[in-house]
């Protein structure tokens, strides 16, 4: 990344898929954090992420590997590896005692998302992702899968960029065509977690819009970020709530795989799975809006010491300070450990 000052990928939980898309027996080759990996779900229901290469003779388990019970079987000579990376069996030498294993990644399944933990300094997960309230509340919100699960794919975007929207209340008119900027009303940080509230006039300068049929409405955008991989924006217009999670998972130093997950308040009396009416419109609208941001992020150059102006100075400087914690190890080291 041109002008990017950090060596490690930021520490934290990252989305690597949707639970509903990884069925029992599925095996997928994936690349994240500049490493070849294999993602699979064993017959006990466990989702596992391992380094891709078989320690025996180096076959890639993601190409032809098969789930057998609680193991993945290598396509080359059939050695079986458990989801935790330990050796299950060597079919043609079952008595052999080979002390080999495959590095295993921590995974979680929360609120319909499949997550993996990354820490370039080798630390175990030291926080958990609580999920998004609305994703877990199918009584009042539409299910996120499949309509709200948007696979953006691999883009030339680093995790820092999407989360930097958090302090950026001035970009709404320019990037999103909003009638005016937002107003910051809350900034709350706790270790890896950051929450802000921005008041926002929905439908500003317009007599009516589909979202604000009775004219402009004072509402709010609440943002939450857990590390730099997962950040949610919650749009509140009266009782109508839309929650949109942007997940940015590094693939290499310049590219990430992005997932955009969104739901909105159910239309009155609608118990169906497919968002309709205002909810359906808002979800489609927001999926479009975030693509306007992509255009900026994909082509942006990182400016380490920006000449801030006006009210952005405080918020952006606070953000930059907060975000630094994810790039350094426990002793302030910036170089990732070998093997990460
Ligand atoms: S390379 Fe995997 S079993 Fe031989
Ligand atoms: Fe934006």
XYZ file of C-alpha atoms and ligand atoms in Angstrom:
345
model
C 0.000 0.000 0.000
C 1.496 3.253 -1.086
C 2.325 5.503 1.882
C 0.818 3.011 4.316
C 2.877 3.231 7.532
C 2.085 -0.099 9.262
C 3.531 -3.546 8.688
C 1.018 -5.797 10.443
C -2.581 -6.372 9.432
C -4.734 -4.973 12.224
C -5.546 -7.348 15.087
C -9.126 -8.486 15.491
C -12.072 -10.565 14.324
C -12.792 -10.649 10.614
C -15.684 -11.978 8.605
C -14.762 -14.905 6.371
C -18.275 -15.786 5.215
C -21.851 -16.444 6.271
C -22.719 -19.462 8.433
C -25.558 -20.377 6.060
C -23.169 -20.661 3.144
C -20.766 -23.156 4.673
C -22.662 -26.443 4.766
C -21.516 -29.636 6.418
C -18.908 -31.239 4.170
C -18.051 -28.019 2.329
C -14.351 -27.379 1.672
C -13.150 -24.056 0.252
C -9.677 -22.773 -0.603
C -9.394 -19.179 0.651
C -6.717 -16.548 0.922
C -6.646 -14.099 3.796
C -3.854 -12.210 5.569
C -1.496 -13.049 2.728
C -1.802 -16.757 3.451
C -3.298 -19.742 1.675
C -5.946 -21.288 3.906
C -8.661 -23.914 3.820
C -12.135 -23.404 5.262
C -14.375 -26.396 5.908
C -17.256 -27.657 8.013
C -16.890 -31.111 9.527
C -19.748 -33.521 10.249
C -19.955 -32.391 13.886
C -20.984 -28.961 12.560
C -17.711 -27.252 13.429
C -16.379 -24.614 11.006
C -12.573 -24.711 10.797
C -9.923 -22.608 9.160
C -6.465 -24.142 8.735
C -3.309 -23.255 6.882
C -3.813 -24.789 3.457
C -0.775 -27.000 3.061
C -0.623 -30.575 4.217
C 2.531 -31.097 6.341
C 3.134 -34.491 4.685
C 4.067 -33.446 1.137
C 2.506 -30.051 0.817
C -0.768 -30.630 -1.038
C -3.288 -27.795 -0.770
C -6.204 -29.189 1.248
C -8.620 -26.758 -0.361
C -8.279 -28.397 -3.775
C -9.790 -31.837 -3.524
C -9.721 -32.212 0.267
C -12.792 -34.025 1.637
C -14.533 -33.909 4.975
C -14.554 -37.281 6.739
C -16.204 -37.218 10.168
C -14.441 -34.573 12.229
C -11.469 -34.425 9.836
C -10.462 -33.140 6.449
C -8.804 -35.746 4.264
C -5.867 -34.674 2.140
C -6.401 -35.276 -1.588
C -2.806 -36.494 -2.095
C -2.299 -39.506 0.257
C -5.416 -39.435 2.427
C -3.934 -38.252 5.713
C -6.756 -36.956 7.894
C -6.528 -33.739 9.857
C -8.893 -32.594 12.587
C -10.447 -29.136 12.661
C -7.985 -28.086 15.377
C -5.100 -28.962 13.043
C -4.033 -32.143 14.838
C -3.401 -35.360 12.903
C -6.324 -37.790 12.928
C -5.080 -40.821 10.998
C -2.647 -41.925 8.349
C -4.770 -44.535 6.574
C -1.848 -46.686 5.332
C 0.121 -46.507 8.589
C -2.404 -46.173 11.422
C 0.143 -46.958 14.146
C 2.563 -44.207 13.099
C 3.202 -41.524 15.690
C 3.884 -38.403 13.688
C 4.083 -35.243 15.779
C 2.925 -32.924 13.078
C 0.031 -30.523 12.955
C -1.373 -27.775 10.818
C -1.635 -24.253 12.218
C -5.309 -23.634 13.038
C -7.099 -20.303 13.184
C -9.680 -19.325 15.787
C -13.157 -19.187 14.305
C -16.539 -18.087 15.647
C -20.085 -18.037 14.336
C -22.006 -15.031 15.630
C -25.279 -13.557 14.378
C -25.092 -15.464 11.085
C -21.510 -14.461 10.328
C -18.471 -16.671 10.180
C -15.439 -15.017 11.773
C -11.723 -15.643 12.106
C -9.278 -14.081 14.538
C -6.103 -12.475 13.268
C -3.237 -11.262 15.394
C 0.136 -10.773 13.773
C 1.818 -11.096 17.159
C 0.472 -14.560 17.909
C -1.937 -13.631 20.705
C -5.079 -15.661 21.412
C -8.379 -13.778 21.006
C -8.662 -11.246 23.815
C -12.121 -10.017 22.998
C -15.260 -11.416 21.395
C -17.688 -9.928 18.890
C -21.163 -9.543 20.405
C -23.028 -9.465 17.076
C -25.543 -6.906 15.861
C -28.772 -6.696 17.875
C -30.915 -6.347 14.749
C -29.304 -9.358 13.049
C -30.348 -11.474 16.013
C -33.935 -10.141 16.186
C -35.907 -11.761 13.377
C -39.206 -10.873 14.999
C -38.731 -7.165 14.391
C -36.180 -7.224 11.569
C -35.855 -9.123 8.316
C -33.391 -12.030 8.377
C -29.984 -11.041 7.015
C -29.730 -14.116 4.847
C -29.915 -14.198 1.926
C -31.327 -10.778 0.948
C -29.239 -8.722 3.342
C -25.961 -10.540 2.692
C -24.054 -8.692 0.014
C -20.815 -10.221 -1.248
C -18.780 -7.287 -2.437
C -15.778 -9.456 -3.243
C -12.109 -8.540 -3.320
C -11.368 -4.844 -3.696
C -8.300 -2.677 -3.461
C -9.329 -1.443 -0.017
C -7.619 -1.769 3.377
C -9.616 -2.198 6.614
C -8.661 1.262 7.866
C -10.657 3.022 5.126
C -14.220 1.808 5.751
C -13.949 2.367 9.497
C -12.645 5.888 8.938
C -16.211 6.719 7.929
C -16.931 6.734 11.666
C -15.643 10.271 12.290
C -16.446 11.477 8.778
C -19.683 13.418 9.136
C -18.618 15.891 6.438
C -18.550 13.404 3.552
C -22.320 12.768 3.402
C -23.238 15.616 1.008
C -20.284 14.963 -1.306
C -20.211 11.194 -1.511
C -23.827 10.338 -0.704
C -25.788 13.281 -2.061
C -27.160 14.167 1.380
C -28.699 17.622 1.842
C -26.252 18.434 4.601
C -23.473 17.086 6.844
C -24.083 15.277 10.122
C -23.552 16.624 13.638
C -21.434 14.636 16.081
C -23.209 14.094 19.410
C -21.355 11.220 21.047
C -17.867 9.658 21.012
C -17.315 6.620 23.189
C -14.236 4.386 23.143
C -13.504 1.293 25.126
C -10.366 -0.592 24.129
C -11.151 -2.309 20.806
C -14.693 -0.874 20.719
C -15.761 2.519 19.389
C -19.266 3.935 19.319
C -20.383 7.290 17.971
C -23.685 9.032 17.411
C -24.240 11.588 14.716
C -27.482 13.534 14.366
C -28.616 13.727 10.808
C -31.434 15.466 8.976
C -32.902 12.834 6.647
C -34.431 14.291 3.488
C -32.792 17.700 4.085
C -33.673 20.350 1.472
C -36.363 18.168 -0.057
C -40.143 18.613 0.321
C -40.530 14.840 0.511
C -38.676 11.637 -0.254
C -39.742 7.993 -0.061
C -37.990 7.813 3.301
C -39.371 11.118 4.568
C -42.817 11.519 2.964
C -43.792 14.235 5.452
C -40.689 16.315 4.879
C -37.228 16.296 6.497
C -36.840 14.293 9.702
C -34.209 14.685 12.367
C -32.690 11.262 12.905
C -29.429 9.654 13.869
C -26.587 7.583 12.568
C -25.037 5.468 15.272
C -21.781 3.762 14.443
C -20.052 0.927 16.225
C -16.687 -0.575 15.402
C -15.004 -3.631 16.853
C -11.422 -3.409 15.739
C -11.048 -2.410 12.101
C -12.600 -5.485 10.530
C -16.200 -5.001 11.609
C -18.078 -1.717 11.662
C -21.805 -1.092 11.788
C -23.858 1.954 10.903
C -27.356 2.154 12.378
C -29.672 4.633 10.688
C -32.590 5.745 12.854
C -35.439 7.668 11.275
C -38.216 7.800 13.866
C -38.998 4.186 14.770
C -37.520 2.897 11.527
C -34.068 1.375 12.010
C -31.586 0.100 9.446
C -28.389 -1.667 10.494
C -25.572 -2.069 8.019
C -22.355 -3.900 8.822
C -19.288 -3.464 6.695
C -16.742 -6.229 7.098
C -13.306 -5.816 5.563
C -10.979 -8.804 5.699
C -7.413 -8.388 4.420
C -6.392 -10.658 1.558
C -2.978 -9.082 1.022
C -1.343 -5.759 1.850
C -3.486 -3.863 -0.656
C -6.660 -5.890 -1.043
C -9.502 -7.030 1.168
C -12.597 -9.157 0.765
C -15.626 -7.103 1.698
C -19.004 -8.224 2.953
C -21.910 -5.872 3.494
C -24.732 -7.127 5.706
C -27.918 -5.211 6.198
C -31.374 -5.436 7.714
C -34.193 -3.010 8.487
C -37.337 -2.825 10.614
C -40.074 -5.117 9.315
C -42.967 -3.501 7.527
C -46.031 -3.532 9.815
C -47.669 -6.961 9.738
C -45.076 -8.478 7.378
C -43.757 -11.742 8.758
C -42.109 -12.835 5.502
C -38.400 -13.287 4.904
C -38.065 -10.862 2.037
C -37.807 -7.150 2.893
C -40.696 -5.226 1.348
C -41.967 -1.634 1.223
C -39.801 0.990 2.856
C -37.426 -1.653 4.277
C -36.803 -3.205 0.895
C -36.174 0.215 -0.592
C -33.828 1.296 2.171
C -31.788 -1.908 1.902
C -31.384 -1.491 -1.857
C -30.605 2.198 -1.383
C -27.911 1.567 1.232
C -26.311 -1.203 -0.824
C -25.953 1.426 -3.525
C -24.709 4.107 -1.137
C -21.818 2.044 0.148
C -20.644 1.535 -3.427
C -20.137 5.279 -3.638
C -17.718 4.968 -0.722
C -15.885 2.101 -2.438
C -15.005 4.327 -5.325
C -13.248 6.674 -2.921
C -11.531 3.977 -0.847
C -10.273 1.978 -3.821
C -8.470 4.925 -5.301
C -7.501 6.790 -2.148
C -3.959 7.370 -0.958
C -3.421 7.242 2.800
C -2.563 10.636 4.272
C -0.920 10.167 7.631
C -0.974 13.772 8.788
C -4.016 15.367 7.164
C -4.614 19.114 7.320
C -7.929 18.758 9.166
C -10.466 21.545 9.079
C -13.440 22.549 11.180
C -15.213 20.039 13.369
C -13.587 16.996 11.757
C -10.279 17.736 13.483
C -11.257 16.366 16.905
C -13.138 13.345 15.704
C -10.620 12.300 13.080
C -7.640 12.768 15.378
C -9.415 10.709 18.043
C -10.119 8.043 15.453
C -6.543 7.864 14.279
C -5.345 7.524 17.873
C -7.876 4.771 18.589
C -7.113 2.860 15.404
C -3.342 2.678 16.041
C -3.755 0.100 18.815
C -4.578 -2.596 16.228
C -1.259 -2.391 14.404
C 1.105 -2.989 17.308
C 2.013 -5.934 19.521
C 1.863 -6.075 23.333
C 5.266 -4.394 23.667
C 4.658 -1.766 21.045
C 6.382 -3.790 18.333
C 5.231 -3.135 14.798
C 6.687 -6.133 13.009
C 4.502 -9.211 12.892
C 5.977 -12.444 14.257
C 7.312 -14.990 11.778
C 4.594 -17.199 10.387
C 1.962 -14.473 10.560
S 0.458 -34.391 0.975
Fe -1.242 -34.649 2.236
S -1.302 -36.744 2.652
Fe 0.442 -36.488 1.421
Fe -19.889 6.862 3.461
